[in-house]
């Protein structure tokens, strides 16, 4: 007698595979809170003023900010990256190249921007210390160059290029020379000597930079 397979009782059912756990959204603690980030930045400025870059530590920064070390490391992988991020906020990277229609006007505008940057307490406290460390450490030198110099050089290249196209400067005028003539005296006066910078000083310096570039060409 043939048995109908459909009539055969089914065996015990295999246990169902466990459902995959639902993916949890990140908890609020996983989000980087802006107030903590700002507290850390303020602590860096205070710590730099108190002990300098070489003696500054992540532990000291965290203690001053009232947070754990992990809160700092979630945002920056080292004290160098933390300080460079801070300095980068006051660099000229991303600012438009001045287009006043004259070499003097463009140089004067560049000097105004740089004078404002150097007047900021963060820049005046951090940059001199970083430059000392850069002389000892090639990694720091490269990082400082990227954070501070590249943006200034881009602006100088735009100013010189515009002046050449208008016939105010000769072909081949070096943008780096423009930076040397403009930023060198300004840095010396504001950061090293820490003297005031009246408006007529920037006017005179802009005229001197223009005369120097023309004479060098």
PDB file of C-alpha atoms in Angstrom:
ATOM      1  CA  UNK A   1       0.000   0.000   0.000  1.00  0.00           C
ATOM      2  CA  UNK A   2       1.450   3.314  -1.032  1.00  0.00           C
ATOM      3  CA  UNK A   3       1.666   6.031   1.576  1.00  0.00           C
ATOM      4  CA  UNK A   4       0.625   9.518   0.570  1.00  0.00           C
ATOM      5  CA  UNK A   5       3.507  11.848   1.537  1.00  0.00           C
ATOM      6  CA  UNK A   6       1.095  14.654   2.222  1.00  0.00           C
ATOM      7  CA  UNK A   7      -0.564  12.533   4.867  1.00  0.00           C
ATOM      8  CA  UNK A   8       2.679  11.806   6.698  1.00  0.00           C
ATOM      9  CA  UNK A   9       2.794  13.728   9.997  1.00  0.00           C
ATOM     10  CA  UNK A  10       5.376  16.466   9.929  1.00  0.00           C
ATOM     11  CA  UNK A  11       8.310  16.214  12.319  1.00  0.00           C
ATOM     12  CA  UNK A  12       8.986  18.759  15.023  1.00  0.00           C
ATOM     13  CA  UNK A  13       9.526  22.244  13.614  1.00  0.00           C
ATOM     14  CA  UNK A  14      13.078  23.614  13.640  1.00  0.00           C
ATOM     15  CA  UNK A  15      13.534  26.411  16.160  1.00  0.00           C
ATOM     16  CA  UNK A  16      13.328  29.843  14.515  1.00  0.00           C
ATOM     17  CA  UNK A  17      16.589  31.789  14.216  1.00  0.00           C
ATOM     18  CA  UNK A  18      16.795  34.576  16.781  1.00  0.00           C
ATOM     19  CA  UNK A  19      15.894  37.957  15.375  1.00  0.00           C
ATOM     20  CA  UNK A  20      18.821  40.307  14.821  1.00  0.00           C
ATOM     21  CA  UNK A  21      19.015  42.921  17.544  1.00  0.00           C
ATOM     22  CA  UNK A  22      17.692  46.296  16.477  1.00  0.00           C
ATOM     23  CA  UNK A  23      20.432  48.867  15.766  1.00  0.00           C
ATOM     24  CA  UNK A  24      20.437  51.464  18.493  1.00  0.00           C
ATOM     25  CA  UNK A  25      20.818  55.108  17.673  1.00  0.00           C
ATOM     26  CA  UNK A  26      23.870  56.734  19.283  1.00  0.00           C
ATOM     27  CA  UNK A  27      23.159  57.874  22.777  1.00  0.00           C
ATOM     28  CA  UNK A  28      23.320  61.559  23.554  1.00  0.00           C
ATOM     29  CA  UNK A  29      26.666  61.067  25.288  1.00  0.00           C
ATOM     30  CA  UNK A  30      28.202  59.945  21.968  1.00  0.00           C
ATOM     31  CA  UNK A  31      27.592  63.344  20.416  1.00  0.00           C
ATOM     32  CA  UNK A  32      30.406  65.861  20.859  1.00  0.00           C
ATOM     33  CA  UNK A  33      28.908  68.641  22.919  1.00  0.00           C
ATOM     34  CA  UNK A  34      29.866  72.095  21.731  1.00  0.00           C
ATOM     35  CA  UNK A  35      30.037  73.518  25.255  1.00  0.00           C
ATOM     36  CA  UNK A  36      32.651  70.889  26.182  1.00  0.00           C
ATOM     37  CA  UNK A  37      34.625  71.620  23.011  1.00  0.00           C
ATOM     38  CA  UNK A  38      34.619  75.329  23.811  1.00  0.00           C
ATOM     39  CA  UNK A  39      35.678  74.679  27.413  1.00  0.00           C
ATOM     40  CA  UNK A  40      38.638  72.640  26.146  1.00  0.00           C
ATOM     41  CA  UNK A  41      39.681  75.401  23.727  1.00  0.00           C
ATOM     42  CA  UNK A  42      39.562  77.971  26.522  1.00  0.00           C
ATOM     43  CA  UNK A  43      41.603  75.650  28.725  1.00  0.00           C
ATOM     44  CA  UNK A  44      44.257  75.345  26.010  1.00  0.00           C
ATOM     45  CA  UNK A  45      44.689  79.112  25.835  1.00  0.00           C
ATOM     46  CA  UNK A  46      44.987  79.351  29.617  1.00  0.00           C
ATOM     47  CA  UNK A  47      47.387  76.403  29.794  1.00  0.00           C
ATOM     48  CA  UNK A  48      49.600  77.824  27.059  1.00  0.00           C
ATOM     49  CA  UNK A  49      49.802  81.125  28.881  1.00  0.00           C
ATOM     50  CA  UNK A  50      50.666  79.339  32.135  1.00  0.00           C
ATOM     51  CA  UNK A  51      53.220  76.705  31.055  1.00  0.00           C
ATOM     52  CA  UNK A  52      53.946  77.077  27.325  1.00  0.00           C
ATOM     53  CA  UNK A  53      53.576  74.513  24.540  1.00  0.00           C
ATOM     54  CA  UNK A  54      56.447  72.187  25.512  1.00  0.00           C
ATOM     55  CA  UNK A  55      55.178  71.673  29.085  1.00  0.00           C
ATOM     56  CA  UNK A  56      51.500  71.666  28.204  1.00  0.00           C
ATOM     57  CA  UNK A  57      49.806  68.266  28.552  1.00  0.00           C
ATOM     58  CA  UNK A  58      46.456  66.720  27.689  1.00  0.00           C
ATOM     59  CA  UNK A  59      46.048  65.928  31.396  1.00  0.00           C
ATOM     60  CA  UNK A  60      46.522  69.580  32.345  1.00  0.00           C
ATOM     61  CA  UNK A  61      44.131  70.748  29.662  1.00  0.00           C
ATOM     62  CA  UNK A  62      41.466  68.254  30.746  1.00  0.00           C
ATOM     63  CA  UNK A  63      41.867  69.188  34.406  1.00  0.00           C
ATOM     64  CA  UNK A  64      41.566  72.894  33.642  1.00  0.00           C
ATOM     65  CA  UNK A  65      38.504  72.293  31.425  1.00  0.00           C
ATOM     66  CA  UNK A  66      36.849  70.091  34.042  1.00  0.00           C
ATOM     67  CA  UNK A  67      36.586  67.074  31.715  1.00  0.00           C
ATOM     68  CA  UNK A  68      38.207  63.667  31.352  1.00  0.00           C
ATOM     69  CA  UNK A  69      41.161  63.042  29.028  1.00  0.00           C
ATOM     70  CA  UNK A  70      38.944  60.969  26.754  1.00  0.00           C
ATOM     71  CA  UNK A  71      36.820  64.062  26.040  1.00  0.00           C
ATOM     72  CA  UNK A  72      39.936  65.745  24.634  1.00  0.00           C
ATOM     73  CA  UNK A  73      41.118  62.714  22.658  1.00  0.00           C
ATOM     74  CA  UNK A  74      37.676  62.288  21.068  1.00  0.00           C
ATOM     75  CA  UNK A  75      38.228  65.667  19.417  1.00  0.00           C
ATOM     76  CA  UNK A  76      41.999  65.854  18.809  1.00  0.00           C
ATOM     77  CA  UNK A  77      44.611  63.094  18.678  1.00  0.00           C
ATOM     78  CA  UNK A  78      47.422  65.163  20.199  1.00  0.00           C
ATOM     79  CA  UNK A  79      48.127  68.518  21.809  1.00  0.00           C
ATOM     80  CA  UNK A  80      49.774  69.649  18.575  1.00  0.00           C
ATOM     81  CA  UNK A  81      46.594  69.038  16.570  1.00  0.00           C
ATOM     82  CA  UNK A  82      44.573  70.787  19.264  1.00  0.00           C
ATOM     83  CA  UNK A  83      46.747  73.907  19.184  1.00  0.00           C
ATOM     84  CA  UNK A  84      46.920  73.988  15.390  1.00  0.00           C
ATOM     85  CA  UNK A  85      43.149  73.738  15.194  1.00  0.00           C
ATOM     86  CA  UNK A  86      42.957  76.699  17.537  1.00  0.00           C
ATOM     87  CA  UNK A  87      45.478  78.734  15.553  1.00  0.00           C
ATOM     88  CA  UNK A  88      43.856  77.780  12.268  1.00  0.00           C
ATOM     89  CA  UNK A  89      40.698  79.552  13.374  1.00  0.00           C
ATOM     90  CA  UNK A  90      42.640  82.823  13.221  1.00  0.00           C
ATOM     91  CA  UNK A  91      44.616  82.153  10.049  1.00  0.00           C
ATOM     92  CA  UNK A  92      43.714  83.799   6.750  1.00  0.00           C
ATOM     93  CA  UNK A  93      42.903  80.521   4.996  1.00  0.00           C
ATOM     94  CA  UNK A  94      39.574  80.808   3.214  1.00  0.00           C
ATOM     95  CA  UNK A  95      39.514  84.605   3.149  1.00  0.00           C
ATOM     96  CA  UNK A  96      39.049  86.169  -0.295  1.00  0.00           C
ATOM     97  CA  UNK A  97      42.052  87.745  -1.990  1.00  0.00           C
ATOM     98  CA  UNK A  98      41.725  91.559  -1.820  1.00  0.00           C
ATOM     99  CA  UNK A  99      40.541  93.104  -5.087  1.00  0.00           C
ATOM    100  CA  UNK A 100      40.619  96.859  -4.545  1.00  0.00           C
ATOM    101  CA  UNK A 101      41.852  97.646  -8.058  1.00  0.00           C
ATOM    102  CA  UNK A 102      45.338  98.780  -7.043  1.00  0.00           C
ATOM    103  CA  UNK A 103      48.471  97.178  -5.620  1.00  0.00           C
ATOM    104  CA  UNK A 104      48.575  99.669  -2.739  1.00  0.00           C
ATOM    105  CA  UNK A 105      44.925  99.022  -1.873  1.00  0.00           C
ATOM    106  CA  UNK A 106      45.390  95.246  -1.959  1.00  0.00           C
ATOM    107  CA  UNK A 107      48.514  95.360   0.213  1.00  0.00           C
ATOM    108  CA  UNK A 108      46.799  97.706   2.660  1.00  0.00           C
ATOM    109  CA  UNK A 109      43.837  95.332   2.898  1.00  0.00           C
ATOM    110  CA  UNK A 110      46.158  92.368   3.526  1.00  0.00           C
ATOM    111  CA  UNK A 111      47.910  94.290   6.306  1.00  0.00           C
ATOM    112  CA  UNK A 112      44.566  95.142   7.903  1.00  0.00           C
ATOM    113  CA  UNK A 113      43.570  91.460   7.971  1.00  0.00           C
ATOM    114  CA  UNK A 114      46.907  90.310   9.377  1.00  0.00           C
ATOM    115  CA  UNK A 115      46.986  93.067  11.983  1.00  0.00           C
ATOM    116  CA  UNK A 116      43.560  91.946  13.182  1.00  0.00           C
ATOM    117  CA  UNK A 117      44.704  88.305  13.346  1.00  0.00           C
ATOM    118  CA  UNK A 118      47.867  89.144  15.295  1.00  0.00           C
ATOM    119  CA  UNK A 119      45.934  91.318  17.762  1.00  0.00           C
ATOM    120  CA  UNK A 120      43.832  88.373  18.879  1.00  0.00           C
ATOM    121  CA  UNK A 121      44.988  87.063  22.285  1.00  0.00           C
ATOM    122  CA  UNK A 122      44.982  83.443  21.080  1.00  0.00           C
ATOM    123  CA  UNK A 123      47.297  84.188  18.174  1.00  0.00           C
ATOM    124  CA  UNK A 124      49.611  86.414  20.199  1.00  0.00           C
ATOM    125  CA  UNK A 125      49.895  83.780  22.933  1.00  0.00           C
ATOM    126  CA  UNK A 126      50.229  80.694  20.750  1.00  0.00           C
ATOM    127  CA  UNK A 127      52.145  81.629  17.590  1.00  0.00           C
ATOM    128  CA  UNK A 128      55.492  82.660  19.174  1.00  0.00           C
ATOM    129  CA  UNK A 129      55.605  79.452  21.219  1.00  0.00           C
ATOM    130  CA  UNK A 130      54.743  77.324  18.197  1.00  0.00           C
ATOM    131  CA  UNK A 131      57.492  78.942  16.133  1.00  0.00           C
ATOM    132  CA  UNK A 132      60.047  78.081  18.820  1.00  0.00           C
ATOM    133  CA  UNK A 133      58.876  74.466  18.806  1.00  0.00           C
ATOM    134  CA  UNK A 134      58.858  74.412  14.989  1.00  0.00           C
ATOM    135  CA  UNK A 135      62.581  75.195  14.969  1.00  0.00           C
ATOM    136  CA  UNK A 136      63.166  71.968  16.923  1.00  0.00           C
ATOM    137  CA  UNK A 137      60.601  69.637  15.410  1.00  0.00           C
ATOM    138  CA  UNK A 138      60.089  69.122  11.640  1.00  0.00           C
ATOM    139  CA  UNK A 139      56.576  67.724  12.166  1.00  0.00           C
ATOM    140  CA  UNK A 140      55.526  70.841  14.033  1.00  0.00           C
ATOM    141  CA  UNK A 141      57.229  73.023  11.406  1.00  0.00           C
ATOM    142  CA  UNK A 142      55.232  71.349   8.611  1.00  0.00           C
ATOM    143  CA  UNK A 143      51.989  71.648  10.558  1.00  0.00           C
ATOM    144  CA  UNK A 144      52.580  75.324  11.391  1.00  0.00           C
ATOM    145  CA  UNK A 145      53.410  76.045   7.755  1.00  0.00           C
ATOM    146  CA  UNK A 146      50.152  74.454   6.664  1.00  0.00           C
ATOM    147  CA  UNK A 147      48.072  76.267   9.282  1.00  0.00           C
ATOM    148  CA  UNK A 148      49.625  79.726   8.983  1.00  0.00           C
ATOM    149  CA  UNK A 149      51.763  80.201   5.900  1.00  0.00           C
ATOM    150  CA  UNK A 150      49.784  78.581   3.100  1.00  0.00           C
ATOM    151  CA  UNK A 151      46.779  80.887   3.426  1.00  0.00           C
ATOM    152  CA  UNK A 152      48.971  83.980   3.523  1.00  0.00           C
ATOM    153  CA  UNK A 153      50.925  82.812   0.489  1.00  0.00           C
ATOM    154  CA  UNK A 154      47.705  82.261  -1.451  1.00  0.00           C
ATOM    155  CA  UNK A 155      46.651  85.845  -0.730  1.00  0.00           C
ATOM    156  CA  UNK A 156      50.087  87.199  -1.694  1.00  0.00           C
ATOM    157  CA  UNK A 157      50.029  85.247  -4.961  1.00  0.00           C
ATOM    158  CA  UNK A 158      46.624  86.716  -5.795  1.00  0.00           C
ATOM    159  CA  UNK A 159      47.762  90.268  -5.000  1.00  0.00           C
ATOM    160  CA  UNK A 160      50.945  89.978  -7.079  1.00  0.00           C
ATOM    161  CA  UNK A 161      49.122  88.305  -9.963  1.00  0.00           C
ATOM    162  CA  UNK A 162      46.539  91.098 -10.043  1.00  0.00           C
ATOM    163  CA  UNK A 163      49.247  93.778  -9.959  1.00  0.00           C
ATOM    164  CA  UNK A 164      51.147  92.103 -12.804  1.00  0.00           C
ATOM    165  CA  UNK A 165      47.996  91.916 -14.933  1.00  0.00           C
ATOM    166  CA  UNK A 166      47.393  95.651 -14.373  1.00  0.00           C
ATOM    167  CA  UNK A 167      50.992  96.515 -15.249  1.00  0.00           C
ATOM    168  CA  UNK A 168      51.859  97.668 -11.709  1.00  0.00           C
ATOM    169  CA  UNK A 169      54.492  94.971 -11.215  1.00  0.00           C
ATOM    170  CA  UNK A 170      56.836  93.186 -13.589  1.00  0.00           C
ATOM    171  CA  UNK A 171      56.383  89.553 -14.594  1.00  0.00           C
ATOM    172  CA  UNK A 172      58.230  87.242 -12.245  1.00  0.00           C
ATOM    173  CA  UNK A 173      57.697  89.326  -9.097  1.00  0.00           C
ATOM    174  CA  UNK A 174      57.991  86.923  -6.158  1.00  0.00           C
ATOM    175  CA  UNK A 175      54.887  86.614  -3.921  1.00  0.00           C
ATOM    176  CA  UNK A 176      57.048  85.394  -1.044  1.00  0.00           C
ATOM    177  CA  UNK A 177      58.945  88.689  -1.163  1.00  0.00           C
ATOM    178  CA  UNK A 178      55.639  90.497  -0.799  1.00  0.00           C
ATOM    179  CA  UNK A 179      54.926  88.466   2.333  1.00  0.00           C
ATOM    180  CA  UNK A 180      58.394  89.136   3.738  1.00  0.00           C
ATOM    181  CA  UNK A 181      58.049  92.880   3.201  1.00  0.00           C
ATOM    182  CA  UNK A 182      54.512  93.078   4.559  1.00  0.00           C
ATOM    183  CA  UNK A 183      54.154  90.538   7.354  1.00  0.00           C
ATOM    184  CA  UNK A 184      57.701  90.675   8.740  1.00  0.00           C
ATOM    185  CA  UNK A 185      57.496  94.249  10.107  1.00  0.00           C
ATOM    186  CA  UNK A 186      53.928  93.727  11.279  1.00  0.00           C
ATOM    187  CA  UNK A 187      54.795  90.551  13.198  1.00  0.00           C
ATOM    188  CA  UNK A 188      57.817  92.216  14.769  1.00  0.00           C
ATOM    189  CA  UNK A 189      55.816  95.217  15.942  1.00  0.00           C
ATOM    190  CA  UNK A 190      52.715  93.419  17.205  1.00  0.00           C
ATOM    191  CA  UNK A 191      54.022  90.091  18.497  1.00  0.00           C
ATOM    192  CA  UNK A 192      57.660  90.678  19.427  1.00  0.00           C
ATOM    193  CA  UNK A 193      57.722  94.325  20.526  1.00  0.00           C
ATOM    194  CA  UNK A 194      53.974  94.355  21.320  1.00  0.00           C
ATOM    195  CA  UNK A 195      53.577  97.944  20.256  1.00  0.00           C
ATOM    196  CA  UNK A 196      50.368  99.590  19.084  1.00  0.00           C
ATOM    197  CA  UNK A 197      49.595  99.772  15.380  1.00  0.00           C
ATOM    198  CA  UNK A 198      47.877 103.045  14.419  1.00  0.00           C
ATOM    199  CA  UNK A 199      46.204 103.345  11.050  1.00  0.00           C
ATOM    200  CA  UNK A 200      48.907 105.587   9.621  1.00  0.00           C
ATOM    201  CA  UNK A 201      51.489 102.886  10.365  1.00  0.00           C
ATOM    202  CA  UNK A 202      49.620 100.447   8.107  1.00  0.00           C
ATOM    203  CA  UNK A 203      49.339 103.171   5.446  1.00  0.00           C
ATOM    204  CA  UNK A 204      53.090 103.847   5.551  1.00  0.00           C
ATOM    205  CA  UNK A 205      53.931 100.139   5.601  1.00  0.00           C
ATOM    206  CA  UNK A 206      51.709  99.486   2.571  1.00  0.00           C
ATOM    207  CA  UNK A 207      53.505 102.250   0.646  1.00  0.00           C
ATOM    208  CA  UNK A 208      56.884 100.808   1.653  1.00  0.00           C
ATOM    209  CA  UNK A 209      55.865  97.307   0.525  1.00  0.00           C
ATOM    210  CA  UNK A 210      54.743  98.626  -2.863  1.00  0.00           C
ATOM    211  CA  UNK A 211      57.969 100.604  -3.308  1.00  0.00           C
ATOM    212  CA  UNK A 212      60.039  97.587  -2.266  1.00  0.00           C
ATOM    213  CA  UNK A 213      58.319  95.244  -4.710  1.00  0.00           C
ATOM    214  CA  UNK A 214      58.752  97.687  -7.582  1.00  0.00           C
ATOM    215  CA  UNK A 215      62.410  98.269  -6.731  1.00  0.00           C
ATOM    216  CA  UNK A 216      63.086  94.529  -6.462  1.00  0.00           C
ATOM    217  CA  UNK A 217      61.447  93.897  -9.816  1.00  0.00           C
TER     218      UNK A 217
END
